[in-house]
Amino acid sequence: MNILSSNDLDREQIEKIFNLADKIKENKEELSLKENSILALFFEKASTRTRTSFEAAITQLGGKGIYIDAQTSQLKRGEPISDIARMLSSYCDFIAARLYSHSDLVSMAEHSSVPVINALTDLEHPTQALVDMYTVLEYKRNPKNVKIAFVGDIATNTANSLMITAAKLGASMVLVGPKGYLPNSTYFNKAKEYGEITFTDEIEKGMEDVDIIYTDTFVSMGQEEEAEKRRKMFADYQVNSKMLEYANEDVLVMHCLPAHRGEEITGEVIDGPKSIVWEQAKNKLLIAKAVLLFLSQSNR
Ligand code: CP
Ligand code: NVA
């Protein structure tokens, strides 16, 4: 089994991953992988958290991570992803890949004999969505009573994955972004099959009854050439104290990080009392371990 997309996990499987994360957190059982398990971390784009949390996770579970990047591997000189996948999977037990193109990730999985984990592509960030919903449920126990507002770049990879995972767990969502800028219709329509999801360009309306405000960068990796245009386009959708005034008093603020203070979120909000971004970031290690354990159990 692979985790290429948030669509790859049904509700039961998401809950299984969360139960494993709970067990790790409570330290109730000795959980480990097959001795000397190897995780290849094949990264074409930068990463602080995802790389480190997966490397720490495999190490703490008794295995080892091997990091390979585009610059120092033969990918840069044109080696096909399919050949890389064949070879990596003959050395390693898992591959976590962060690639520009989602179709390259699909090709990697087609040519791999071991589980492939999406560590972010242009379309999705499924392990981040698991981290996000696990964190939401730590604060708001019943997902059916949770409404999440995703604000800013509502068509980004983190939005696509969160829509699916949140809807599968029963949470409702509103996407709040500029007029004429639409969510990815494939993910939006899929999320609609599972739960309540809407989008609006009106901030005040978007904040109605919202329990969680979530944002991400206005300029994702690979969009650097459009940076100026995107910063202008999303400027009104900055998560700031004025926006928070429209939401519930006990609203919580999340961000997948890295954050750009003064752009998609103010320093006052991300470093303020409603922000749970550090707990969210911390949970990446728990979820990385839970995902590796889940895949090892699913592929036995
Ligand atoms: N949230 C996240 O994926 O962070 P990194 O880009 O640092 O891995
Ligand atoms: N949307 C962001 C997420 C970073 C974790 C990006 O793709 O750069």
Short mmCIF file of C-alpha atoms and ligand atoms in Angstrom, two decimals:
data_model
loop_
_atom_site.label_atom_id
_atom_site.label_comp_id
_atom_site.label_asym_id
_atom_site.label_seq_id
_atom_site.Cartn_x
_atom_site.Cartn_y
_atom_site.Cartn_z
CA MET A 1 0.00 0.00 0.00
CA ASN A 2 1.11 3.58 -0.73
CA ILE A 3 0.01 6.94 0.65
CA LEU A 4 0.19 9.10 -2.47
CA SER A 5 -3.05 10.95 -1.91
CA SER A 6 -5.44 11.69 0.92
CA ASN A 7 -7.89 9.72 -1.21
CA ASP A 8 -5.84 6.56 -0.53
CA LEU A 9 -6.99 6.40 3.10
CA ASP A 10 -10.54 5.67 4.18
CA ARG A 11 -11.92 6.81 7.50
CA GLU A 12 -11.07 3.52 9.22
CA GLN A 13 -7.45 3.71 8.06
CA ILE A 14 -7.12 7.34 9.18
CA GLU A 15 -8.45 6.33 12.59
CA LYS A 16 -6.00 3.42 12.71
CA ILE A 17 -3.12 5.85 12.10
CA PHE A 18 -4.47 8.17 14.83
CA ASN A 19 -4.78 5.22 17.26
CA LEU A 20 -1.15 4.32 16.59
CA ALA A 21 -0.18 7.96 17.22
CA ASP A 22 -2.12 7.88 20.52
CA LYS A 23 -0.31 4.71 21.56
CA ILE A 24 3.06 6.27 20.75
CA LYS A 25 2.11 9.41 22.67
CA GLU A 26 0.95 7.44 25.70
CA ASN A 27 4.02 5.23 25.47
CA LYS A 28 1.86 2.23 26.42
CA GLU A 29 3.31 -0.34 24.07
CA GLU A 30 6.72 -0.98 22.60
CA LEU A 31 6.19 -0.16 18.94
CA SER A 32 8.93 -0.80 16.43
CA LEU A 33 9.57 -1.71 12.84
CA LYS A 34 11.42 -4.71 11.49
CA GLU A 35 15.05 -4.37 12.62
CA ASN A 36 17.21 -2.18 10.38
CA SER A 37 14.29 -0.92 8.29
CA ILE A 38 15.48 1.68 5.81
CA LEU A 39 13.49 4.73 4.73
CA ALA A 40 14.69 6.49 1.58
CA LEU A 41 13.86 10.20 1.71
CA PHE A 42 13.94 11.33 -1.91
CA PHE A 43 13.46 15.11 -1.92
CA GLU A 44 13.36 17.34 -4.98
CA LYS A 45 12.25 20.39 -2.95
CA ALA A 46 13.31 21.95 0.34
CA SER A 47 11.96 20.73 3.68
CA THR A 48 12.57 21.47 7.33
CA ARG A 49 9.84 19.54 9.17
CA THR A 50 8.80 16.66 6.92
CA ARG A 51 12.32 15.47 6.28
CA THR A 52 13.43 15.78 9.91
CA SER A 53 10.30 14.24 11.40
CA PHE A 54 10.46 11.20 9.09
CA GLU A 55 14.20 10.76 9.71
CA ALA A 56 13.68 11.04 13.47
CA ALA A 57 10.67 8.68 13.24
CA ILE A 58 12.49 5.88 11.41
CA THR A 59 15.50 6.22 13.73
CA GLN A 60 13.39 6.08 16.89
CA LEU A 61 11.52 3.06 15.52
CA GLY A 62 14.80 1.18 15.19
CA GLY A 63 15.58 1.84 11.53
CA LYS A 64 17.53 4.35 9.49
CA GLY A 65 16.73 7.11 7.00
CA ILE A 66 18.80 7.83 3.90
CA TYR A 67 18.33 11.30 2.43
CA ILE A 68 18.77 11.75 -1.33
CA ASP A 69 18.15 15.09 -3.02
CA ALA A 70 17.77 16.22 -6.61
CA GLN A 71 20.97 18.26 -6.61
CA THR A 72 23.32 15.49 -5.55
CA SER A 73 21.59 12.52 -7.17
CA GLN A 74 21.46 11.61 -10.84
CA LEU A 75 17.90 13.01 -11.10
CA LYS A 76 19.41 16.38 -11.95
CA ARG A 77 21.24 14.77 -14.88
CA GLY A 78 18.05 13.23 -16.21
CA GLU A 79 17.81 9.79 -14.64
CA PRO A 80 14.13 8.72 -14.97
CA ILE A 81 12.07 8.62 -11.77
CA SER A 82 10.96 5.10 -12.74
CA ASP A 83 14.58 3.83 -12.71
CA ILE A 84 15.26 5.61 -9.43
CA ALA A 85 12.18 3.99 -7.87
CA ARG A 86 13.18 0.48 -9.01
CA MET A 87 16.62 0.87 -7.56
CA LEU A 88 15.67 2.62 -4.29
CA SER A 89 13.04 0.02 -3.53
CA SER A 90 15.62 -2.73 -3.91
CA TYR A 91 17.69 -1.14 -1.10
CA CYS A 92 14.99 0.27 1.18
CA ASP A 93 11.76 -0.70 2.97
CA PHE A 94 9.90 2.58 2.41
CA ILE A 95 10.28 5.63 0.18
CA ALA A 96 9.12 9.10 1.26
CA ALA A 97 9.26 11.40 -1.74
CA ARG A 98 8.82 15.15 -2.09
CA LEU A 99 8.48 15.89 -5.81
CA TYR A 100 7.33 18.82 -7.92
CA SER A 101 4.98 16.81 -10.07
CA HIS A 102 2.33 14.52 -8.64
CA SER A 103 2.46 12.37 -11.77
CA ASP A 104 6.16 11.72 -11.10
CA LEU A 105 5.16 10.44 -7.67
CA VAL A 106 2.57 8.14 -9.23
CA SER A 107 5.24 6.86 -11.60
CA MET A 108 7.60 6.35 -8.68
CA ALA A 109 4.97 4.24 -6.90
CA GLU A 110 4.26 2.20 -10.06
CA HIS A 111 7.92 1.23 -10.24
CA SER A 112 8.53 0.70 -6.53
CA SER A 113 8.24 -2.63 -4.77
CA VAL A 114 7.99 -0.92 -1.35
CA PRO A 115 5.41 1.55 0.05
CA VAL A 116 5.74 5.10 -1.26
CA ILE A 117 4.71 8.03 0.95
CA ASN A 118 3.88 11.42 -0.54
CA ALA A 119 6.00 13.94 1.38
CA LEU A 120 4.42 16.75 -0.73
CA THR A 121 3.79 17.31 -4.41
CA ASP A 122 2.27 20.18 -6.35
CA LEU A 123 -1.16 18.62 -5.73
CA GLU A 124 -1.13 17.09 -2.28
CA HIS A 125 0.40 16.86 1.17
CA PRO A 126 -1.47 13.91 2.69
CA THR A 127 0.71 13.31 5.76
CA GLN A 128 0.34 17.01 6.63
CA ALA A 129 -3.45 16.63 6.49
CA LEU A 130 -3.17 13.71 8.92
CA VAL A 131 -1.08 15.88 11.25
CA ASP A 132 -3.60 18.70 10.90
CA MET A 133 -6.68 16.62 11.71
CA TYR A 134 -4.92 14.75 14.52
CA THR A 135 -4.09 18.15 16.04
CA VAL A 136 -7.62 19.47 15.52
CA LEU A 137 -9.01 16.44 17.37
CA GLU A 138 -6.63 16.98 20.30
CA TYR A 139 -8.37 20.32 20.88
CA LYS A 140 -11.89 19.69 19.57
CA ARG A 141 -12.80 16.12 20.37
CA ASN A 142 -15.72 15.51 18.01
CA PRO A 143 -14.89 16.16 14.34
CA LYS A 144 -18.60 16.49 13.53
CA ASN A 145 -18.67 19.68 15.61
CA VAL A 146 -15.67 21.22 13.90
CA LYS A 147 -15.71 23.82 11.15
CA ILE A 148 -12.40 24.72 9.53
CA ALA A 149 -11.79 27.82 7.43
CA PHE A 150 -8.89 27.43 5.00
CA VAL A 151 -7.88 30.99 4.11
CA GLY A 152 -5.71 32.39 1.30
CA ASP A 153 -4.43 30.06 -1.41
CA ILE A 154 -7.41 27.72 -1.37
CA ALA A 155 -6.07 25.70 -4.33
CA THR A 156 -2.76 24.72 -2.78
CA ASN A 157 -1.57 21.19 -2.00
CA THR A 158 -2.30 21.47 1.76
CA ALA A 159 -5.85 22.67 1.06
CA ASN A 160 -6.49 19.80 -1.37
CA SER A 161 -5.39 17.17 1.13
CA LEU A 162 -7.05 18.77 4.15
CA MET A 163 -10.40 18.99 2.31
CA ILE A 164 -10.43 15.24 1.79
CA THR A 165 -9.16 14.16 5.21
CA ALA A 166 -11.37 16.61 7.13
CA ALA A 167 -14.48 15.63 5.15
CA LYS A 168 -13.82 11.91 5.62
CA LEU A 169 -13.68 12.46 9.38
CA GLY A 170 -16.93 14.44 9.38
CA ALA A 171 -15.58 17.98 9.88
CA SER A 172 -17.02 20.78 7.77
CA MET A 173 -14.92 23.25 5.84
CA VAL A 174 -15.13 26.64 4.18
CA LEU A 175 -12.49 27.87 1.76
CA VAL A 176 -11.96 31.62 1.91
CA GLY A 177 -10.02 33.19 -0.95
CA PRO A 178 -10.16 35.98 -3.54
CA LYS A 179 -13.04 36.41 -5.98
CA GLY A 180 -12.49 34.38 -9.12
CA TYR A 181 -9.78 32.22 -7.56
CA LEU A 182 -11.30 28.78 -7.32
CA PRO A 183 -10.44 25.65 -5.34
CA ASN A 184 -9.19 22.63 -7.27
CA SER A 185 -12.50 21.24 -8.55
CA THR A 186 -11.43 17.59 -8.41
CA TYR A 187 -10.62 17.76 -4.70
CA PHE A 188 -13.53 20.07 -3.89
CA ASN A 189 -16.07 17.80 -5.58
CA LYS A 190 -14.56 14.71 -3.98
CA ALA A 191 -14.69 16.33 -0.52
CA LYS A 192 -18.34 17.20 -1.15
CA GLU A 193 -19.11 13.49 -1.51
CA TYR A 194 -18.05 12.98 2.11
CA GLY A 195 -19.02 16.14 3.92
CA GLU A 196 -20.00 19.78 3.99
CA ILE A 197 -17.68 22.10 2.11
CA THR A 198 -18.22 25.56 0.61
CA PHE A 199 -16.14 28.46 -0.63
CA THR A 200 -16.49 32.22 -0.45
CA ASP A 201 -14.55 35.41 -1.10
CA GLU A 202 -16.28 37.22 1.80
CA ILE A 203 -14.12 37.14 4.90
CA GLU A 204 -16.85 38.01 7.42
CA LYS A 205 -19.19 35.34 6.01
CA GLY A 206 -16.32 32.84 5.82
CA MET A 207 -15.57 33.27 9.52
CA GLU A 208 -19.12 32.45 10.69
CA ASP A 209 -19.07 29.69 13.34
CA VAL A 210 -15.51 28.78 12.50
CA ASP A 211 -13.53 26.81 15.11
CA ILE A 212 -10.22 26.62 13.23
CA ILE A 213 -8.59 29.11 10.88
CA TYR A 214 -5.92 27.50 8.72
CA THR A 215 -3.55 29.18 6.34
CA ASP A 216 -0.49 28.37 4.23
CA THR A 217 2.01 30.39 2.23
CA PHE A 218 0.76 32.55 -0.67
CA VAL A 219 3.75 31.38 -2.76
CA SER A 220 4.29 27.64 -2.77
CA MET A 221 7.52 25.94 -3.80
CA GLY A 222 7.72 26.05 -7.59
CA GLN A 223 5.68 29.29 -7.83
CA GLU A 224 8.57 31.68 -7.16
CA GLU A 225 8.23 33.36 -10.56
CA GLU A 226 4.67 34.42 -9.73
CA ALA A 227 5.56 35.54 -6.20
CA GLU A 228 4.74 39.22 -6.60
CA LYS A 229 1.44 38.58 -8.37
CA ARG A 230 0.37 36.02 -5.78
CA ARG A 231 1.26 38.22 -2.78
CA LYS A 232 -0.95 40.97 -4.24
CA MET A 233 -3.77 38.61 -5.14
CA PHE A 234 -4.04 37.12 -1.64
CA ALA A 235 -3.07 40.21 0.42
CA ASP A 236 -6.62 40.83 1.72
CA TYR A 237 -6.78 37.27 3.03
CA GLN A 238 -4.02 37.64 5.59
CA VAL A 239 -4.87 35.94 8.90
CA ASN A 240 -4.69 38.87 11.31
CA SER A 241 -6.42 40.04 14.49
CA LYS A 242 -9.18 41.79 12.52
CA MET A 243 -10.07 38.51 10.80
CA LEU A 244 -10.11 36.70 14.15
CA GLU A 245 -12.72 39.16 15.45
CA TYR A 246 -15.26 37.73 12.98
CA ALA A 247 -14.72 34.15 14.22
CA ASN A 248 -15.81 32.36 17.41
CA GLU A 249 -14.15 33.58 20.60
CA ASP A 250 -12.42 30.20 21.07
CA VAL A 251 -11.18 29.94 17.46
CA LEU A 252 -7.74 28.31 17.03
CA VAL A 253 -5.20 29.15 14.35
CA MET A 254 -3.17 26.62 12.38
CA HIS A 255 -0.46 26.83 9.72
CA CYS A 256 1.49 23.95 8.19
CA LEU A 257 4.68 26.11 8.28
CA PRO A 258 7.01 27.54 7.08
CA ALA A 259 5.23 30.83 7.88
CA HIS A 260 5.88 34.22 6.33
CA ARG A 261 5.01 36.72 9.03
CA GLY A 262 3.49 39.84 7.50
CA GLU A 263 2.25 37.96 4.43
CA GLU A 264 -0.31 35.16 4.95
CA ILE A 265 -0.35 35.66 8.74
CA THR A 266 0.75 38.34 11.17
CA GLY A 267 3.39 37.74 13.83
CA GLU A 268 0.82 38.83 16.41
CA VAL A 269 -1.51 35.96 15.45
CA ILE A 270 0.97 33.15 14.82
CA ASP A 271 2.84 33.94 18.04
CA GLY A 272 -0.36 34.77 19.95
CA PRO A 273 -2.63 32.82 22.32
CA LYS A 274 -4.94 31.34 19.66
CA SER A 275 -2.14 29.77 17.67
CA ILE A 276 -1.59 26.01 17.97
CA VAL A 277 1.02 25.83 15.21
CA TRP A 278 3.78 24.52 17.47
CA GLU A 279 1.67 21.65 18.76
CA GLN A 280 0.71 20.99 15.11
CA ALA A 281 4.37 20.98 14.02
CA LYS A 282 5.33 18.75 16.96
CA ASN A 283 2.70 16.21 15.90
CA LYS A 284 4.56 15.64 12.62
CA LEU A 285 6.92 13.27 14.43
CA LEU A 286 4.06 11.28 15.98
CA ILE A 287 2.24 10.99 12.66
CA ALA A 288 5.44 10.08 10.77
CA LYS A 289 5.95 7.19 13.18
CA ALA A 290 2.29 6.18 13.01
CA VAL A 291 2.36 6.23 9.18
CA LEU A 292 5.48 4.03 9.03
CA LEU A 293 3.98 1.54 11.52
CA PHE A 294 0.65 1.55 9.71
CA LEU A 295 2.30 0.84 6.35
CA SER A 296 4.47 -1.91 7.77
CA GLN A 297 1.37 -3.56 9.25
CA SER A 298 -0.68 -3.05 6.06
CA ASN A 299 1.98 -4.55 3.82
CA ARG A 300 2.64 -7.68 5.83
N1 CP B 1 4.85 21.56 6.76
C1 CP B 1 5.88 21.08 6.04
O1 CP B 1 5.73 20.18 5.21
O2 CP B 1 7.08 21.66 6.31
P1 CP B 1 8.44 21.41 5.53
O3 CP B 1 8.30 22.00 4.16
O4 CP B 1 9.48 22.10 6.35
O5 CP B 1 8.68 19.92 5.45
N1 NVA B 2 1.93 24.91 -0.06
C1 NVA B 2 3.28 24.88 0.47
C2 NVA B 2 3.38 23.88 1.57
C3 NVA B 2 4.72 23.83 2.27
C4 NVA B 2 4.78 22.81 3.35
C5 NVA B 2 4.26 24.56 -0.64
O1 NVA B 2 3.97 23.68 -1.47
O2 NVA B 2 5.33 25.19 -0.70
#
